[in-house]
CSV table of C-alpha atoms in Angstrom, one decimal:
chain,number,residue,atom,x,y,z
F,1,UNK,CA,0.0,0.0,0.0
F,2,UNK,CA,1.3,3.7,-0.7
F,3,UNK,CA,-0.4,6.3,1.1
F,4,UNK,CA,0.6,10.0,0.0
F,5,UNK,CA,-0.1,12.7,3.3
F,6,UNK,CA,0.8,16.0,3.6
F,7,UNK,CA,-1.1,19.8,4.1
F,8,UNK,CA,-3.3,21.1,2.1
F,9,UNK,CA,-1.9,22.3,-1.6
F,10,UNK,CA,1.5,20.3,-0.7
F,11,UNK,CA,1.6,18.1,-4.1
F,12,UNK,CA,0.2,14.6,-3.0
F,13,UNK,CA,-2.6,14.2,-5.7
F,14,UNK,CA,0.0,15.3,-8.1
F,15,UNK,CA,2.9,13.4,-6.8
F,16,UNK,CA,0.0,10.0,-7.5
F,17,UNK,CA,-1.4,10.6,-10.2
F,18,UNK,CA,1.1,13.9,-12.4
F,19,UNK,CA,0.1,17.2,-13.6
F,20,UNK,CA,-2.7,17.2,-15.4
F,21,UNK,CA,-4.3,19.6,-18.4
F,22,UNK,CA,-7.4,21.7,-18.6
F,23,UNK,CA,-9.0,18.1,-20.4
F,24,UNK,CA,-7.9,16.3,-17.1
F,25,UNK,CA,-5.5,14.5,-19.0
F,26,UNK,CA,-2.1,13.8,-17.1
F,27,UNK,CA,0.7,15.7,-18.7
F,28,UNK,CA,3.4,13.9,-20.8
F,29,UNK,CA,6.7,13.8,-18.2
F,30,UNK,CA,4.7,14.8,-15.5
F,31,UNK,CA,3.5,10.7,-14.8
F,32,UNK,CA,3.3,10.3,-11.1
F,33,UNK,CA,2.9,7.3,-8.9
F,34,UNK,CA,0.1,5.1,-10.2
F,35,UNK,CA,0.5,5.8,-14.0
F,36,UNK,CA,4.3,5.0,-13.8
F,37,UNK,CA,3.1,1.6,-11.5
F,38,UNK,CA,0.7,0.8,-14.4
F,39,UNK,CA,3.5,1.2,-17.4
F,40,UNK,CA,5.9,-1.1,-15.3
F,41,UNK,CA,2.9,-3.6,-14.6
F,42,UNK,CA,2.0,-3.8,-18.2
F,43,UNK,CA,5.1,-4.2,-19.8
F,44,UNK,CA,5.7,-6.9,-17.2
F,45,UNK,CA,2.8,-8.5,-18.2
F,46,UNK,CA,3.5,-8.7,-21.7
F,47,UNK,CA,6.9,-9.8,-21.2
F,48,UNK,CA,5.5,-12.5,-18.6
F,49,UNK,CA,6.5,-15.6,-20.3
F,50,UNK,CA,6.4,-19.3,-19.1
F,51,UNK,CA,8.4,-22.0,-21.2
F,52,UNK,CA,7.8,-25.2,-23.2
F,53,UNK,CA,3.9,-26.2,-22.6
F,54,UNK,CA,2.9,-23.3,-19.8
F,55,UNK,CA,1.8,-20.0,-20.4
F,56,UNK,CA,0.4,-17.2,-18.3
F,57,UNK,CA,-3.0,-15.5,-18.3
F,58,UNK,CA,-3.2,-12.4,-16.5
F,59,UNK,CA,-6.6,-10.5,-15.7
F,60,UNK,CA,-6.1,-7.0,-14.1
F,61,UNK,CA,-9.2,-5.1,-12.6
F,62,UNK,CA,-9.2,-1.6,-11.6
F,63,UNK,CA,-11.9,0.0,-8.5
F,64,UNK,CA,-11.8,3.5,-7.5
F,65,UNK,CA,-13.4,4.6,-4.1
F,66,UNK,CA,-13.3,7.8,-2.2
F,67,UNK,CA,-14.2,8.2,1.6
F,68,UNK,CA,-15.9,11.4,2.7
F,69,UNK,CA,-17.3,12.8,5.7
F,70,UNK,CA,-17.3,9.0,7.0
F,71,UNK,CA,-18.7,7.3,3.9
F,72,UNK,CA,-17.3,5.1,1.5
F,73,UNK,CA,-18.7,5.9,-2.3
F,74,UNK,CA,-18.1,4.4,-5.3
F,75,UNK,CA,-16.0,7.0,-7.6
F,76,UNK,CA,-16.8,5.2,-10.9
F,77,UNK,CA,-20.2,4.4,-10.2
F,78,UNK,CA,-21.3,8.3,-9.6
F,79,UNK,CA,-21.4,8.4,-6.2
F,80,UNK,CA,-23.1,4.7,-5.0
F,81,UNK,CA,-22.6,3.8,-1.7
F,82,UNK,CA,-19.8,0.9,-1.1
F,83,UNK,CA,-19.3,-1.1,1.9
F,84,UNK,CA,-16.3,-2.4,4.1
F,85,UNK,CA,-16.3,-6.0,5.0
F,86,UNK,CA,-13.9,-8.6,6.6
F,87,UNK,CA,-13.5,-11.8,5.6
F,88,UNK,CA,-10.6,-13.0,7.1
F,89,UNK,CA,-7.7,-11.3,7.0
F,90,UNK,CA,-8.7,-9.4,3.9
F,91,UNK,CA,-11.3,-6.5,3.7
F,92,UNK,CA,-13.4,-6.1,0.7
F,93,UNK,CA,-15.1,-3.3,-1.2
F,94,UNK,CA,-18.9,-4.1,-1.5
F,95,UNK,CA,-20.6,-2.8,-4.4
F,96,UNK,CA,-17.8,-1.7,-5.4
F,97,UNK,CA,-17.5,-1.2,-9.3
F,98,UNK,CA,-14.6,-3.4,-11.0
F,99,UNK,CA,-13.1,-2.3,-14.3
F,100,UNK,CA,-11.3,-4.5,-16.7
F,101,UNK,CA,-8.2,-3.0,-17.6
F,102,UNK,CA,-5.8,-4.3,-19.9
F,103,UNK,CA,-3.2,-1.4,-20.2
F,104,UNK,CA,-2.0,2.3,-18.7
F,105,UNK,CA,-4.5,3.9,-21.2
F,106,UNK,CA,-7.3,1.6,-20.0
F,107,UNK,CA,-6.2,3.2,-16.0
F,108,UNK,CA,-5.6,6.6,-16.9
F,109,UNK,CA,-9.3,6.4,-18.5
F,110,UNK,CA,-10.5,4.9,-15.5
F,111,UNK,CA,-8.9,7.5,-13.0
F,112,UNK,CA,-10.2,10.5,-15.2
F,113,UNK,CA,-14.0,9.3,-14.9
F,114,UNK,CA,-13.2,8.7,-10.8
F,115,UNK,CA,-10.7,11.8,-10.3
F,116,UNK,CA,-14.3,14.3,-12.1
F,117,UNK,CA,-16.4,12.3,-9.5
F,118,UNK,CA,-14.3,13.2,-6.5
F,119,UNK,CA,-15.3,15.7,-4.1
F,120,UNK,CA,-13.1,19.2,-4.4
F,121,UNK,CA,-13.4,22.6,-3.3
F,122,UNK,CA,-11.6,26.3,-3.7
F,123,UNK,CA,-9.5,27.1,-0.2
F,124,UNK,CA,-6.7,29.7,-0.1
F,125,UNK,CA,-4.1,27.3,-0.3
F,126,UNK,CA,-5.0,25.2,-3.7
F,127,UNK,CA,-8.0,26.4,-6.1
F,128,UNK,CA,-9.1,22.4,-6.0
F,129,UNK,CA,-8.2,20.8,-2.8
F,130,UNK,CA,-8.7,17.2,-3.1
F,131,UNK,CA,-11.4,17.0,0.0
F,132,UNK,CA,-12.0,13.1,0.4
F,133,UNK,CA,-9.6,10.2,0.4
F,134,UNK,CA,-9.0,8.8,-2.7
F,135,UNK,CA,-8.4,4.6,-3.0
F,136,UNK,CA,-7.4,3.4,-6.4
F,137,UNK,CA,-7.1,-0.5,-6.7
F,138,UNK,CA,-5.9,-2.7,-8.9
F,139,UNK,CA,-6.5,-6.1,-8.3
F,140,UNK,CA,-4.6,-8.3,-10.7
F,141,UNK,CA,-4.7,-12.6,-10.9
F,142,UNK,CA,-2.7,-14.9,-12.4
F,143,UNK,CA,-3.5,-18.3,-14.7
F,144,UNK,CA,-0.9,-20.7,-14.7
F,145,UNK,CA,-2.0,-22.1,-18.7
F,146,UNK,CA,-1.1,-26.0,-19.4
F,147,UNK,CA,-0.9,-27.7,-22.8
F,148,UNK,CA,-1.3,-31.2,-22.9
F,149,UNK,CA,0.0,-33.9,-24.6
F,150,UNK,CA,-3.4,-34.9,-26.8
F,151,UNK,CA,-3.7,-30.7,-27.2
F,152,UNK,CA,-6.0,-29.4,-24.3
F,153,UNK,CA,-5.3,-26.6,-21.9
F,154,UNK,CA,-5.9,-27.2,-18.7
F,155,UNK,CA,-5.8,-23.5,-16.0
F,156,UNK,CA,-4.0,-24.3,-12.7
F,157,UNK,CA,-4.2,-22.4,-9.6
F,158,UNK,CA,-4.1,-18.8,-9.6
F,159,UNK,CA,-2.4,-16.0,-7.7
F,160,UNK,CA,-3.8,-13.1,-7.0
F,161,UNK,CA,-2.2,-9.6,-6.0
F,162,UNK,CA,-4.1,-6.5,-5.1
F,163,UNK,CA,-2.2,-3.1,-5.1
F,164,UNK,CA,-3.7,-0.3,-2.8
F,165,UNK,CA,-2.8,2.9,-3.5
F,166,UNK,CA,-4.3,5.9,-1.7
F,167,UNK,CA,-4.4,10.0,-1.5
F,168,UNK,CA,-5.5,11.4,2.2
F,169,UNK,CA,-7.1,14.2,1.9
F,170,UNK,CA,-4.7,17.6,2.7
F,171,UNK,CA,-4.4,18.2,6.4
F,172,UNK,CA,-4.9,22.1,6.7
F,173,UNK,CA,-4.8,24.6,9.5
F,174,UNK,CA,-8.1,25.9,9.3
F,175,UNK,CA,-7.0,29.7,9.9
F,176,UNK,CA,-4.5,29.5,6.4
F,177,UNK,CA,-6.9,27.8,4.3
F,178,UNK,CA,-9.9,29.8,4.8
F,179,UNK,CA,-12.6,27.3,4.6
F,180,UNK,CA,-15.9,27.8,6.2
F,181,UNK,CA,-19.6,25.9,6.0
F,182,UNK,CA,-19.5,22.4,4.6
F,183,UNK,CA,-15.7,22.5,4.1
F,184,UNK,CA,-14.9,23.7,7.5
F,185,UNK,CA,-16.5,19.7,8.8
F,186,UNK,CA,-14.1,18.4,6.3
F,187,UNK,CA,-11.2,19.7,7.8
């Protein structure tokens, strides 16, 4: 899991995600975090290669969550409620929407549609100050492919990998930022 913290206007959302133009498209040489993850994760992928009669399958999905005021809500789903359960050792987004992605372009589509449904507002310090917490997942799973002598394929066991990567809200001093009403609770 990478978390990015810091005060209000200090970078994080950039330093995740990159600079991004007036189309909300992230700037070429600005990449941050999660789009430079995605290249690397891709081009592993592709490169992934087994030898003789075994090949790999690899399905990647992509969820996108933010938590407000207390409430989880689904980012690519405009706004649906998602819920927080335990089984096991693992927690799991309810009603969560999962995306199939099959490369960075397929992400960086996916984190446009969830970064315009994310909660922002105007303070002193940054003219859109990321007010929620942002989760991107990616949740990726592995087929282990087997040819067979008379010409079958049989799947064997899978592994499974889920990446969590997350940007906190800014932490502000009230008194700098200048938010009041709604965005004063926030804080």
């Amino acid at each position: 899991m990478v978390l990015a913290y810091g005060q209000t206007g200090s970078g994080k959302t950039d330093t995740m995600m990159g600079a991004t133009d007036e189309d909300d498209e992230v700037v070429s040489g600005t990449e941050g975090i999660v789009p430079r993850l995605c290249k690397d994760l891709f081009e592993r992928i592709g490169t992934s290669r087994a030898s003789g009669t075994e090949s790999y399958s690899w399905a990647v999905k992509a969820v996108y969550v933010e938590i407000y005021c207390e409430k989880v809500t689904d980012l690519l789903s405009k706004g649906s409620e998602v819920a927080i359960r335990q089984t096991g050792e693992h927690f799991v987004l309810s009603g969560a929407r999962r995306v199939d992605v099959a490369s960075t372009r397929d992400v960086l589509q996916v984190l446009k549609r969830g970064n315009n449904n994310r909660r922002v507002a105007a303070t002193r310090m940054n003219d859109r100050s990321s007010r929620s917490h942002a989760v991107f997942v990616l949740e990726l799973t592995e087929t282990l492919l087997l040819t067979l002598p008379d010409g079958t394929t049989a799947t064997a066991p899978s592994k499974s990998v889920t990446i969590r990567l997350v940007d906190l809200a800014g932490s502000e001093r009230v008194g700098e930022s200048g938010v009041t009403g709604a965005n004063l609770k926030e804080a």
